Each structure stands twice: as structure tokens, then as C-alpha cells.
CSV table of C-alpha atoms in Angstrom, one decimal:
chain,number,residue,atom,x,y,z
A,186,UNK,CA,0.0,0.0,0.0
A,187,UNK,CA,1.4,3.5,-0.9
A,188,UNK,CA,0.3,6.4,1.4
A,189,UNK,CA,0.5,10.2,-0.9
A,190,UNK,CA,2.8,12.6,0.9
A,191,UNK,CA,3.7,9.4,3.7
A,192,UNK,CA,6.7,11.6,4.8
A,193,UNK,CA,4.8,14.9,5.4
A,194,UNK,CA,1.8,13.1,7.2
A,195,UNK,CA,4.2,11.0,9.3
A,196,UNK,CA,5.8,14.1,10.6
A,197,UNK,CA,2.4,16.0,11.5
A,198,UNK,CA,1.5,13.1,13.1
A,199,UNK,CA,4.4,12.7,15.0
A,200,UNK,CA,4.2,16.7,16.0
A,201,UNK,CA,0.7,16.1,16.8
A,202,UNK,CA,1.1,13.0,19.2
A,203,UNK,CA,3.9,15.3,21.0
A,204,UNK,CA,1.4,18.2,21.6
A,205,UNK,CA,-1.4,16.5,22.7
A,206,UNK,CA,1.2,14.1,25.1
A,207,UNK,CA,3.1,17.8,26.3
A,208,UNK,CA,1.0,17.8,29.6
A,209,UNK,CA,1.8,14.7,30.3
A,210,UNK,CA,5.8,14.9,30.0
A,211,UNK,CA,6.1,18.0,30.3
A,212,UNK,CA,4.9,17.8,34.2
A,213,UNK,CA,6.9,14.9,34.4
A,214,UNK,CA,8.8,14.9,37.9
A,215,UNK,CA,7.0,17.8,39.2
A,216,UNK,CA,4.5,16.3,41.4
A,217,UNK,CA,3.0,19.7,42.2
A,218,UNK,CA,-0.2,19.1,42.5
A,219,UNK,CA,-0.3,15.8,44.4
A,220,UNK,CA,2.1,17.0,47.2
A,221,UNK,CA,-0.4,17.4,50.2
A,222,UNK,CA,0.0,21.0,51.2
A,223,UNK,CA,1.5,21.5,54.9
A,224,UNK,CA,0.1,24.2,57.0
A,225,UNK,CA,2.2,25.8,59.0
A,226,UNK,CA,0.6,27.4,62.5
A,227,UNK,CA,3.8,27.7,64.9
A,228,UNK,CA,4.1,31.7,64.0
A,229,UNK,CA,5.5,33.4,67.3
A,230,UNK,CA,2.0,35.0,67.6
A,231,UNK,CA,0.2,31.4,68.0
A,232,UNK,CA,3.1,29.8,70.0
A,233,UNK,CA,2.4,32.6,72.5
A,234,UNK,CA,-0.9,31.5,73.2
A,235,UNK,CA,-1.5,29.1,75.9
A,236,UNK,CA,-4.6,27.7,74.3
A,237,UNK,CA,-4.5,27.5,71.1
A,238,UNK,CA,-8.3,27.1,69.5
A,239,UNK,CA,-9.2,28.9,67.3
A,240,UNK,CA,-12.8,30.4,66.8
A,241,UNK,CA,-14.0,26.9,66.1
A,242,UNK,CA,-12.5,23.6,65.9
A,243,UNK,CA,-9.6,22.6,62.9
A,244,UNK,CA,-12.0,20.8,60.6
A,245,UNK,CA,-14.9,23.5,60.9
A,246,UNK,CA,-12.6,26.3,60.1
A,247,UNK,CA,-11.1,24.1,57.1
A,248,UNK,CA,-14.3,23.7,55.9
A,249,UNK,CA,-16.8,26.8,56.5
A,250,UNK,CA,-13.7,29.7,56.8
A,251,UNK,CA,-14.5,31.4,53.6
A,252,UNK,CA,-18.4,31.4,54.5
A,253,UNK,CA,-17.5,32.8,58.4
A,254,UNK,CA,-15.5,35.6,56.5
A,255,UNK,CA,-18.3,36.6,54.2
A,256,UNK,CA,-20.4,36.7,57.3
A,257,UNK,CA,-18.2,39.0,59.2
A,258,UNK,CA,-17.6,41.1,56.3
A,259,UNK,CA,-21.7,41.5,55.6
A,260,UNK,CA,-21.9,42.0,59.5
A,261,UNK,CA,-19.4,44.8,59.5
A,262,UNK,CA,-19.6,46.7,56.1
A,263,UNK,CA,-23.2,46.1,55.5
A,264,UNK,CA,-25.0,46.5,59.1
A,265,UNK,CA,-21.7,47.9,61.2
A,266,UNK,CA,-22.0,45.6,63.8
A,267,UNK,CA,-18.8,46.4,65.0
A,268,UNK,CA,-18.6,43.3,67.5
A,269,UNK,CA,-15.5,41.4,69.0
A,270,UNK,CA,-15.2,37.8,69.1
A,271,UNK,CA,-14.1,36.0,72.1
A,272,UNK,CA,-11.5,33.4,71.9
A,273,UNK,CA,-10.9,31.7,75.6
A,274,UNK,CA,-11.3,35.2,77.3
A,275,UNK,CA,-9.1,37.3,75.0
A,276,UNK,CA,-11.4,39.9,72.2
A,277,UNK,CA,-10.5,40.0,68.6
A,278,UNK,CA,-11.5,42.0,66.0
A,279,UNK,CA,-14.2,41.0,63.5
A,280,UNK,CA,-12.0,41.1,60.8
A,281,UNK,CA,-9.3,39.0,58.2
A,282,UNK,CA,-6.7,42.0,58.2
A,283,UNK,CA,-7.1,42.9,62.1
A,284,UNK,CA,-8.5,39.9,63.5
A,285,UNK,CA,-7.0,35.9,61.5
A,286,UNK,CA,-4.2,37.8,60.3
A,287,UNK,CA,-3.0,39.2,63.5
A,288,UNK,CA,-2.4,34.9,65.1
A,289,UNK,CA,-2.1,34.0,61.4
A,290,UNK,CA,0.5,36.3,60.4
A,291,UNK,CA,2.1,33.3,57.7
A,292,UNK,CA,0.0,34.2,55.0
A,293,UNK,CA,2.6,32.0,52.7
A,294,UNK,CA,2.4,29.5,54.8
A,295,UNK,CA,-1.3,29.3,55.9
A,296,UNK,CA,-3.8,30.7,53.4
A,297,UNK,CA,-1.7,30.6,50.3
A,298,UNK,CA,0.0,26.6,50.1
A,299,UNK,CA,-3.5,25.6,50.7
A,300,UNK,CA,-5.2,27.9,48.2
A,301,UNK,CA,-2.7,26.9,45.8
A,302,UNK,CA,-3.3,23.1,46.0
A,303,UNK,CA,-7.0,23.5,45.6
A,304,UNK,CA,-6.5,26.5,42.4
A,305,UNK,CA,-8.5,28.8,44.6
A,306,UNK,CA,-7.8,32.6,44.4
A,307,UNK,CA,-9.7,34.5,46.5
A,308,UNK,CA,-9.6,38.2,45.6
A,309,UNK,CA,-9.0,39.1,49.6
A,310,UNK,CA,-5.7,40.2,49.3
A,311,UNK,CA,-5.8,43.3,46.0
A,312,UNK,CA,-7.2,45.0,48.7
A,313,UNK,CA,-6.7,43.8,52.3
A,314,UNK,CA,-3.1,44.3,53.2
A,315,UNK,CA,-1.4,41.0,54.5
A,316,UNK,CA,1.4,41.3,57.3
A,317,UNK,CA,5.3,40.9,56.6
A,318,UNK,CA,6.0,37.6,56.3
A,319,UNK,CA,8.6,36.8,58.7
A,320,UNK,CA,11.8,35.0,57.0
A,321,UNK,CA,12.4,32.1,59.6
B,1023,UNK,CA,-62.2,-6.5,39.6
B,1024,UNK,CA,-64.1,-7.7,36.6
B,1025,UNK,CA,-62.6,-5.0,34.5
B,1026,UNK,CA,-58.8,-6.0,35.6
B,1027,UNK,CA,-57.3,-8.2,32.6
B,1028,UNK,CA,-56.7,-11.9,34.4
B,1029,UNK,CA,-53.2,-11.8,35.4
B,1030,UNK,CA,-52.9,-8.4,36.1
B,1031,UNK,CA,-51.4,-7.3,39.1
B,1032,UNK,CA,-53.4,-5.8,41.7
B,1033,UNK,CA,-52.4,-2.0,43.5
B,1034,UNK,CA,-51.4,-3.3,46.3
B,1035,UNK,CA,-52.0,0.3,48.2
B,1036,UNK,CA,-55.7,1.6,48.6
B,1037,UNK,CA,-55.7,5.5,47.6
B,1038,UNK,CA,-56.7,6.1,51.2
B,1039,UNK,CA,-53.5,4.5,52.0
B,1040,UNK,CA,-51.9,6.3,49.8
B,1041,UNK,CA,-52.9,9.8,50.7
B,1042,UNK,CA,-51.8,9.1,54.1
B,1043,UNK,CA,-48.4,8.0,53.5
B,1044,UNK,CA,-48.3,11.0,51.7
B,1045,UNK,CA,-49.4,13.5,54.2
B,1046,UNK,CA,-47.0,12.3,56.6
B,1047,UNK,CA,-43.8,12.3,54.0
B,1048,UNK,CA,-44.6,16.0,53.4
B,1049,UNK,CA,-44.8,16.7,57.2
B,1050,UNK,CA,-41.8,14.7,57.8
B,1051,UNK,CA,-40.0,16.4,55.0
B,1052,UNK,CA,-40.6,20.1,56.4
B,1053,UNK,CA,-39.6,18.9,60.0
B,1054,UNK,CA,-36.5,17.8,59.1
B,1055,UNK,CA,-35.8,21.2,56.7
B,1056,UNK,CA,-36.8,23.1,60.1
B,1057,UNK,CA,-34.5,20.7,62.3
B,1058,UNK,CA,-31.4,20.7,59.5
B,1059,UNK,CA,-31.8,24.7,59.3
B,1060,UNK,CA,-31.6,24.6,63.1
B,1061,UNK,CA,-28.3,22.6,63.0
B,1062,UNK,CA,-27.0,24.9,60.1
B,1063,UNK,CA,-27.3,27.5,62.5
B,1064,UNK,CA,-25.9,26.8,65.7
B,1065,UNK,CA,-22.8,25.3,63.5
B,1066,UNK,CA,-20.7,28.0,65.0
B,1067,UNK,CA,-21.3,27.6,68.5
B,1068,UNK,CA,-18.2,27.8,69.9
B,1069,UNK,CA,-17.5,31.3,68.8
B,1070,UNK,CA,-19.0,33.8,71.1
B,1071,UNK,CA,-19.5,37.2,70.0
B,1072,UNK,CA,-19.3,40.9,72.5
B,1073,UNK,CA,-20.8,44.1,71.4
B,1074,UNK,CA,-18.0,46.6,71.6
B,1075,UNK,CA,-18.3,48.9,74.5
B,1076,UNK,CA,-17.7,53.2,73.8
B,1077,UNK,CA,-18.3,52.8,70.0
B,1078,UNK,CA,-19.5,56.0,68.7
B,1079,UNK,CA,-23.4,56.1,67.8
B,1080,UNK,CA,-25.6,58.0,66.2
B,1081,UNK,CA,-28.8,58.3,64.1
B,1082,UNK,CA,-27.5,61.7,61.8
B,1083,UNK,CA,-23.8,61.8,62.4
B,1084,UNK,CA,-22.6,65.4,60.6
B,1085,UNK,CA,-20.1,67.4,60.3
B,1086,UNK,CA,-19.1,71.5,61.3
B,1087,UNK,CA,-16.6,72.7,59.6
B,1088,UNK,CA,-15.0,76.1,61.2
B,1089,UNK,CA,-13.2,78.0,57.9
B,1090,UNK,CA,-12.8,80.6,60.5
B,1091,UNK,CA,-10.0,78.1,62.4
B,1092,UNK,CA,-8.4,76.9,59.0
B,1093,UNK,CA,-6.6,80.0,58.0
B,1094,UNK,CA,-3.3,78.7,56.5
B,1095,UNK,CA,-2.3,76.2,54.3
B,1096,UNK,CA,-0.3,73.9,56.7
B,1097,UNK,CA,-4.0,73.2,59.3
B,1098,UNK,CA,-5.7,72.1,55.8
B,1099,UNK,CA,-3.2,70.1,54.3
B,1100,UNK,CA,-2.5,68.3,58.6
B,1101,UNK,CA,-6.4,67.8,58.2
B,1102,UNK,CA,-6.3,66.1,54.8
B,1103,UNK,CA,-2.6,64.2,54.9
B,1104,UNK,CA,-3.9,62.6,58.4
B,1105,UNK,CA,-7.4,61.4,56.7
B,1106,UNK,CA,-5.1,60.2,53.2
B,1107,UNK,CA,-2.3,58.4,55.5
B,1108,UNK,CA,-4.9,56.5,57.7
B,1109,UNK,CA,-6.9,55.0,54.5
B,1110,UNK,CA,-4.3,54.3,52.4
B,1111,UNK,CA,-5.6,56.6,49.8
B,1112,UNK,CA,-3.3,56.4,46.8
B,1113,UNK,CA,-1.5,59.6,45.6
B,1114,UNK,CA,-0.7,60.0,41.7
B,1115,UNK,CA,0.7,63.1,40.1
B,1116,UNK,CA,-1.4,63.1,37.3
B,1117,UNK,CA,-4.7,64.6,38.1
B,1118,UNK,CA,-6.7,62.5,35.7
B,1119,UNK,CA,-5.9,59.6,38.2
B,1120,UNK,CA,-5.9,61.8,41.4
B,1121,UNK,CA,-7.9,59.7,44.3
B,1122,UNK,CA,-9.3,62.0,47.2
B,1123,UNK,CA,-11.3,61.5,49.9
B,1124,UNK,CA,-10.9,65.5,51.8
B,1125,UNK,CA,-9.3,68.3,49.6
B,1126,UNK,CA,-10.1,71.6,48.6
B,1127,UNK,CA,-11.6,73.7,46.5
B,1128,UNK,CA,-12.1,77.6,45.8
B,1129,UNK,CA,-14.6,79.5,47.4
B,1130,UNK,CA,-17.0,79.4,44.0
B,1131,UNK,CA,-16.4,76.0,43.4
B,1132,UNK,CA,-17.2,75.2,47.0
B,1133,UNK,CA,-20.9,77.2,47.1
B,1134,UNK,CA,-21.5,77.8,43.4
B,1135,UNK,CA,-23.6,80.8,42.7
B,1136,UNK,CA,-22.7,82.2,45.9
B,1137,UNK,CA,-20.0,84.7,45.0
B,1138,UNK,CA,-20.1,87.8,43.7
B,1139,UNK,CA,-16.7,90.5,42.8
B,1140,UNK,CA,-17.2,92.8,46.1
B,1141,UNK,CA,-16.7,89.9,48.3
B,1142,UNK,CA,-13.0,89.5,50.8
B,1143,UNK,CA,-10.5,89.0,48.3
B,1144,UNK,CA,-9.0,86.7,50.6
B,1145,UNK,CA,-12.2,84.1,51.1
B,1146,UNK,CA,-12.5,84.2,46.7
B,1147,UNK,CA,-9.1,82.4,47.0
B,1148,UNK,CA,-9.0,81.1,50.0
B,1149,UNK,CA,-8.8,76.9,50.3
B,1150,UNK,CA,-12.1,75.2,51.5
B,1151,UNK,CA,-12.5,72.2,52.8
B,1152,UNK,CA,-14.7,69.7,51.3
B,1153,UNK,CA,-15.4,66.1,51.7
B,1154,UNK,CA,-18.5,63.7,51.3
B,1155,UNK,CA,-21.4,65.3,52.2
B,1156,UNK,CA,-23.0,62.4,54.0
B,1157,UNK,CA,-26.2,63.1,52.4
B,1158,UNK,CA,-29.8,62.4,54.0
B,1159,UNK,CA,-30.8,61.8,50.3
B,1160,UNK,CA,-27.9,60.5,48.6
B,1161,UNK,CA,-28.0,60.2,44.9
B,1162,UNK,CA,-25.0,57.7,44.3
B,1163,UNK,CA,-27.2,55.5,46.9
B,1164,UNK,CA,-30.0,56.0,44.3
B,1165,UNK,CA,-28.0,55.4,41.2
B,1166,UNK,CA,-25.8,52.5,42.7
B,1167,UNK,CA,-26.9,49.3,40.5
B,1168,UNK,CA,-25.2,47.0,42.9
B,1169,UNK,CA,-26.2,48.6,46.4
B,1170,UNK,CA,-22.4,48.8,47.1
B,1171,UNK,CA,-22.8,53.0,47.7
B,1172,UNK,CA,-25.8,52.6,50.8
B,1173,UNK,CA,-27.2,54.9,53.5
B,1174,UNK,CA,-26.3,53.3,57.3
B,1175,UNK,CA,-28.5,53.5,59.9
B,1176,UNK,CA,-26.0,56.4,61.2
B,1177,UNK,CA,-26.2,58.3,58.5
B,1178,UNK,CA,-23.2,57.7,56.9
B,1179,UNK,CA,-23.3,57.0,53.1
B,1180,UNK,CA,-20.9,53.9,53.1
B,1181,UNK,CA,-19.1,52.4,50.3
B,1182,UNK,CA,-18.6,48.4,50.0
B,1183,UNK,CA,-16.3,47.7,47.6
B,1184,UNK,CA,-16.3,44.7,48.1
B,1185,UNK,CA,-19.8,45.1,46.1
B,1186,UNK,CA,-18.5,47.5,43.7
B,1187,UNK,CA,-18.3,47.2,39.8
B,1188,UNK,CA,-16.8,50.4,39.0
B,1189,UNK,CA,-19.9,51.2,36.5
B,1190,UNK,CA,-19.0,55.1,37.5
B,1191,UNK,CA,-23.0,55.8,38.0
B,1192,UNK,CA,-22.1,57.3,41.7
B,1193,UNK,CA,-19.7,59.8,40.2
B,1194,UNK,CA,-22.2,61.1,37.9
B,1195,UNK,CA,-24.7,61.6,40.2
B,1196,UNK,CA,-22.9,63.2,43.2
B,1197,UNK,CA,-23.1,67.0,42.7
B,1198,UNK,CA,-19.9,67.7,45.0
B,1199,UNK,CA,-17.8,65.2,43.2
B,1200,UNK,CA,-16.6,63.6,46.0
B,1201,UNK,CA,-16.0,60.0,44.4
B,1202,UNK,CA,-13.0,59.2,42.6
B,1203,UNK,CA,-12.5,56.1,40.5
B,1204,UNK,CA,-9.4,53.9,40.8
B,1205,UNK,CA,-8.1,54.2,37.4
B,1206,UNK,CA,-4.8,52.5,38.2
B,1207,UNK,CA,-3.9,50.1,40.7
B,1208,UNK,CA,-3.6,51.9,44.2
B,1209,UNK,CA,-0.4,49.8,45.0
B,1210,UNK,CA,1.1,51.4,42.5
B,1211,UNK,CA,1.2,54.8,43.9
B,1212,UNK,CA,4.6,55.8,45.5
B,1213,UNK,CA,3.1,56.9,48.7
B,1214,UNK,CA,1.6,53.5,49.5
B,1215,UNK,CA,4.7,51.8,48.5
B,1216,UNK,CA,6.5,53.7,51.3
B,1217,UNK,CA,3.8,53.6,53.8
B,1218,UNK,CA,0.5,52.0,54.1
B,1219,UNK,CA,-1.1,51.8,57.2
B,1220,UNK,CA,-1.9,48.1,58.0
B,1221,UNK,CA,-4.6,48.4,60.0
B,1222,UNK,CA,-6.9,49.3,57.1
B,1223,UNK,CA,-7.3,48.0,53.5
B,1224,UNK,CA,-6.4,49.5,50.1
B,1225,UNK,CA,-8.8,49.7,47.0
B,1226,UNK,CA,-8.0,48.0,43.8
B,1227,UNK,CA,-7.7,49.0,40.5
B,1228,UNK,CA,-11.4,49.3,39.3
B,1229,UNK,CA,-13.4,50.5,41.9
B,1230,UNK,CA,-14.6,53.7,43.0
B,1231,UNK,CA,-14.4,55.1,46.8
B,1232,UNK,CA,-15.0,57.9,49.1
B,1233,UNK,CA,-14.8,59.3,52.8
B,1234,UNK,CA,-16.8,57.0,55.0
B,1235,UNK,CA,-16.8,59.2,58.0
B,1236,UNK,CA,-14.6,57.0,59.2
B,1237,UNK,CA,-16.9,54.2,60.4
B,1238,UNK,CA,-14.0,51.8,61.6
B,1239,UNK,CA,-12.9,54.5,64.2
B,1240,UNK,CA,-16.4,55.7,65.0
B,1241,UNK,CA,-16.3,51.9,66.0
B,1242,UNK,CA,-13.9,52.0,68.6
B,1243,UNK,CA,-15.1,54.8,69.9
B,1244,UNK,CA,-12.5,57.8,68.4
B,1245,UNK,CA,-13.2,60.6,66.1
B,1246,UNK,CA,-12.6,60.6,63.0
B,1247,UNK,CA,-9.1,61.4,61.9
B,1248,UNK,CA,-9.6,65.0,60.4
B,1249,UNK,CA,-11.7,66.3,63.2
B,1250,UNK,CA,-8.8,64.9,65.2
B,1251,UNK,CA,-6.0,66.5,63.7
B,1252,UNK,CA,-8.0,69.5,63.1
B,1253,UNK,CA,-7.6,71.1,66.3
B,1254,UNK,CA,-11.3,71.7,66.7
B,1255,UNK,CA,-11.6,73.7,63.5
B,1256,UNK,CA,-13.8,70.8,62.6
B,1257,UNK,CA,-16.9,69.7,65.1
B,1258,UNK,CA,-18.2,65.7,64.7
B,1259,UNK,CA,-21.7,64.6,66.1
B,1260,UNK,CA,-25.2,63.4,66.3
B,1261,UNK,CA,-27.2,65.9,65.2
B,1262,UNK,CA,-30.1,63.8,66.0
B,1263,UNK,CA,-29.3,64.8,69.7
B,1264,UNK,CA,-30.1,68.5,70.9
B,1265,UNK,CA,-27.7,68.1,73.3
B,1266,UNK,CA,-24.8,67.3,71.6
B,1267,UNK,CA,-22.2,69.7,71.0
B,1268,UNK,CA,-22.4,69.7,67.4
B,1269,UNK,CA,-26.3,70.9,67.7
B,1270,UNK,CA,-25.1,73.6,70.3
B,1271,UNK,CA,-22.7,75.1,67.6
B,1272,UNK,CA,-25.4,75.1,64.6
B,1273,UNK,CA,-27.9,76.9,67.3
B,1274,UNK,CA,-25.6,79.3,68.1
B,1275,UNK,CA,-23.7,80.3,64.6
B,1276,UNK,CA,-25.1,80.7,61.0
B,1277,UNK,CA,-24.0,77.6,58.7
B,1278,UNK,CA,-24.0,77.1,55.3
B,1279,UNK,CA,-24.4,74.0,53.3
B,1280,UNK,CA,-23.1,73.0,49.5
B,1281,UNK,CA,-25.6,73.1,46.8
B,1282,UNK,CA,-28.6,72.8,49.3
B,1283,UNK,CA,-31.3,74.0,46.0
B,1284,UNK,CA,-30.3,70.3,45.1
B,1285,UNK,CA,-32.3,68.4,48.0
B,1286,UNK,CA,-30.0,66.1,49.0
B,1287,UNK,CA,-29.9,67.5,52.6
B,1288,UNK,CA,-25.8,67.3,52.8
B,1289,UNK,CA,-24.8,66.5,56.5
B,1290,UNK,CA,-21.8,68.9,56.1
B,1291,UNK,CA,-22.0,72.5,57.7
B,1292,UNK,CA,-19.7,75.2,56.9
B,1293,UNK,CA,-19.2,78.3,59.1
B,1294,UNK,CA,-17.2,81.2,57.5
B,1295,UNK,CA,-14.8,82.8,59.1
């Protein structure tokens, strides 16, 4: 059997397996996305602390953080409810910037590995300013 | 039965049956919404929340502002660098992206229709002081397609930007041009490269904003920051409340308000000195 132009359809077809295979060997090695990420909560601020909850238990906050931020945020901006939460006796601020951010000052290491493994991006940070990550 | 082929199964639930399993599914089904929406709630129940004590509150929070006791240059510019510092209000030199939130204006600009060529040469040039009105009847409120510009229960005329979509309607409508649109990103602006004051966020690029009275220091009970730095030139209250100072000054001395033909009712009094 005699293919017309077998050379030139050969090579596109060789070309065309490489492209659509390019994911594939191209991420090769990197196992990026299946490295678990590892949360870091030992800043200076949390070590400090002699109990160390925070507003609700680890696997609640995991879960339901984005949703207890939209709720503070609606509570504050939208009907100035100005309140403090209380963690073990000591009052925080209502807030990401003046309130998580203030035990939570890792935002490399706490919001963004995590963010990052899931392809998240929350918009928080073009406007709320994050604290000086501390080079350890 | 006669009717029923031979063969043919028989419905093995009467319709009175039926009906009954029915009713109770539908019961059943709207307790357990009411009982799940119950859980949903007390989800966060270790979190305790305390109303702040000393925050500052008012039903008609406004504004006096004493022209009399802002005579020079340096008092105006303390009163507007300490409000621009505090809110991280970007600074570019070209005036097409200029962001402001207090500034001035010239005495015919400030009341327009007002002045006339006999008046003090001094007050025709003089700097006044002008910020967001605060209105009773705001028109960016009424404009706002997204309800991020609202009315509080305070009076103040709030931005959330969080809300915003930078459509621009609120700067058309406000008559004392008091909203400015972030035309660049505020990041970008050397000021807020050297300093920005963590304790407050930024815009981005794409949004509008204004003065918010200061809400997040009202808050914790302090002033806001250009009545603060002001030196009592300008006077901060409830004007709600006759006994509040702010209601003392506007009983005792003749005020003047921007544009008042316009019916917005702005919350902003000016006395001139």
C-alpha cells in the first residue's frame, strides 16, 4: 500500500502526538499538584498563646472559613455591627486584616499553600493588606 | 375486579393509604428542613461574639466645619494628609488619576452661585475644605446598581467595595464630586509603596471610593481622623441629639451647606470665618 505525501503526514502526526502528550511529559517529575500541602501554625504570635483554639474547631474552620469571613464582612460593612469575638477570654476583631491575620501572620504559609493546592484565588488580598511575612 | 385483565397485578395500596403515606412524608420532609436549618445554625457555636463597648453612635452623624479656624495652608493640608495616611488613599501626580477623599476647593467652586466680585478677596481664593457630604438623600445611593454605595442607619453613606463594579453611575450623580475612581492600581502609587497603614485596606484597581466618616474608628469609639488632627476647626456629632455639641454650635452660629437647592440634605456645615 502506498500512502500520498507518507513523509509529510508521518511528521504531523508525530508533532501532533507530542502536543497533545506535552502535559503529560512536560509535568513529568513535578509532582505539584499531588504533594499534600503543609500548613504551617507555629508563628510566634500562635506559640504565645497558651490555648490555642481557634474560633471553632480545625476541621470546621477548614471547611466553613470562607463562609465565616463573608459573614463578618456583611456584619461589618453592610450593618456595622462592630462586635468582638471572644476566643478563651481574649477579644479580637471582627475582621481577616485585624482579626485571623494578627495569630495567622504566615499568609505564605497558611492561606496561600493551601489555596494553591486546591486553584483557589480568592480576591481578599488586592485589597486587604497581608502582614510581613517573617523570614524564619 | 371484573374490568382488571386476568393476570394483572393488583395496586397493592388503597388511595386512602396512599394519601396518608403522603401527608405524613410532606410533614416529615418540612420537619426535618426546620430541624437541619436549626443545625445549620448553631454550626458555629463555639465562637462567642461581645458588642464593643464606647463605639460611637448616632442616628444623623454630621459634620461642622469652622473655615474661621483653617486660616493657613499647613492646618488644611494636617487635616487632609492625616485622613489620606490613615486610608491608604493612593496619591498619583497626574490629576486624571488623582484619588481623594478630603481636599479643597475655591470658594466658588465650594458654594457655586454664591460669589459675587465685592466679596474679601482673601475668602475668593482662599482653600475650602470639602469632603462627602454624607447626604440624608444620597443620589450615588440611588444610582448604585449594585447597592455597594448605601445609606447606614448612622447616617453615613458607606461604600462596600467589596460590592462595587466600577460602573462610574455614583460619580455622575454626586453633585460635589466627592467620588473618585481607581483608574490604576492603588499599589502602584509611591506613597503606599513607602507607607501604608496596616490596619486598614487598600482599594484595587477598578473601583470607586470615598470618605466613609470614618466608620472603623467611630467603631472604637474615636473621632474621625480629620476632626482629630483638626484642632477643633472641625466639630463631629449626632445631630439627631439636641444636646450634643455639634447641635449647640449650629444653634448658636449661621451655617452654610453646599448646593442645598439640590435636595440632598448634605450632612456637612460650613461656618465662615
Amino acid at each position: 500500500m502506498k500512502i500520498y505525501n507518507g513523509g509529510k503526514i508521518l511528521v504531523g502526526l508525530i508533532i501532533f502526538g507530542a502536543l497533545v502528550a506535552s502535559p503529560f511529559y512536560l509535568n513529568m517529575g513535578k509532582d505539584r499538584a499531588t504533594e499534600k500541602p503543609d500548613i504551617k501554625i507555629d508563628t510566634p504570635e500562635i506559640l504565645k498563646l497558651k490555648n490555642k483554639q481557634c474560633i471553632e474547631p480545625k476541621e470546621l474552620m477548614r471547611a466553613t472559613h470562607m463562609k465565616i469571613l463573608d459573614t463578618w464582612r456583611d456584619s461589618i460593612v453592610r450593618n456595622g455591627e462592630s462586635d468582638l469575638i471572644l476566643i478563651s477570654g481574649r477579644k479580637y476583631d471582627k475582621s481577616l486584616q485585624n482579626g485571623c491575620m494578627k495569630c495567622h501572620s504566615n499568609k505564605e504559609d497558611f492561606c496561600d499553600k493551601c489555596h494553591g493546592y486546591l486553584d483557589v484565588k480568592p480576591t481578599c488580598w488586592e485589597c486587604h493588606i497581608a502582614p510581613k511575612e517573617k523570614k524564619s | 375486579m371484573s374490568y382488571r385483565a386476568k393476570g394483572e397485578e393488583v395496586m397493592s395500596m388503597s388511595r386512602r393509604n396512599f394519601l396518608k403515606l403522603a401527608g405524613v412524608s410532606a410533614i416529615a420532609g418540612i420537619g426535618g428542613a426546620a430541624i437541619a436549618g436549626e443545625v445549620q445554625k448553631s454550626v458555629l457555636e463555639t465562637t462567642q461574639i461581645t458588642p464593643k463597648a464606647g463605639a460611637l453612635t448616632g442616628k444623623r452623624l454630621a459634620m461642622v466645619i469652622d473655615m474661621g479656624k483653617l486660616k493657613s495652608v499647613e492646618d488644611i493640608n494636617r487635616v487632609t494628609d492625616a485622613c489620606h495616611r490613615i486610608h491608604n488613599v493612593p496619591h498619583f501626580d497626574d490629576p486624571k488619576h488623582e484619588v481623594k477623599w478630603i481636599w479643597t476647593e475655591t470658594f466658588g467652586h465650594t458654594f457655586p452661585g454664591q460669589e459675587h466680585k465685592f466679596m474679601p478677596e482673601d475668602m475668593k481664593h482662599e482653600p475650602f475644605l470639602v469632603l462627602c457630604n454624607h447626604c440624608e438623600y444620597p443620589a450615588c445611593v440611588r444610582v448604585c446598581p449594585t447597592k455597594a454605595m448605601f445609606k447606614r442607619k448612622d447616617g453615613i453613606v458607606m461604600h462596600d467595595p467589596h460590592r462595587c463594579i466600577g460602573c462610574k453611575y455614583c460619580m455622575a450623580a454626586c453633585p460635589y464630586g466627592a467620588i473618585s475612581y481607581n483608574l490604576k492600581d492603588p499599589r502602584l502609587a509611591k506613597n503606599l509603596q513607602e507607607y501604608m497603614n496596616p490596619e486598614f485596606p487598600t482599594r484595587a484597581i477598578g473601583v470607586v471610593e470615598k470618605c466613609m466618616f470614618c466608620f472603623e474608628r467611630l467603631a472604637k469609639g474615636l473621632k474621625p481622623a480629620c476632626v482629630e488632627a483638626s484642632n477643633g476647626a472641625l466639630v463631629f456629632g449626632n445631630v439627631d441629639d439636641p444636646a450634643s455639641e455639634i447641635r449647640k454650635l449650629l444653634a448658636s452660629k449661621y451655617t452654610i451647606r453646599r448646593k442645598p437647592e439640590l435636595g440632598e440634605e448634605p450632612n456637612i456645615y460650613y461656618i465662615l470665618g
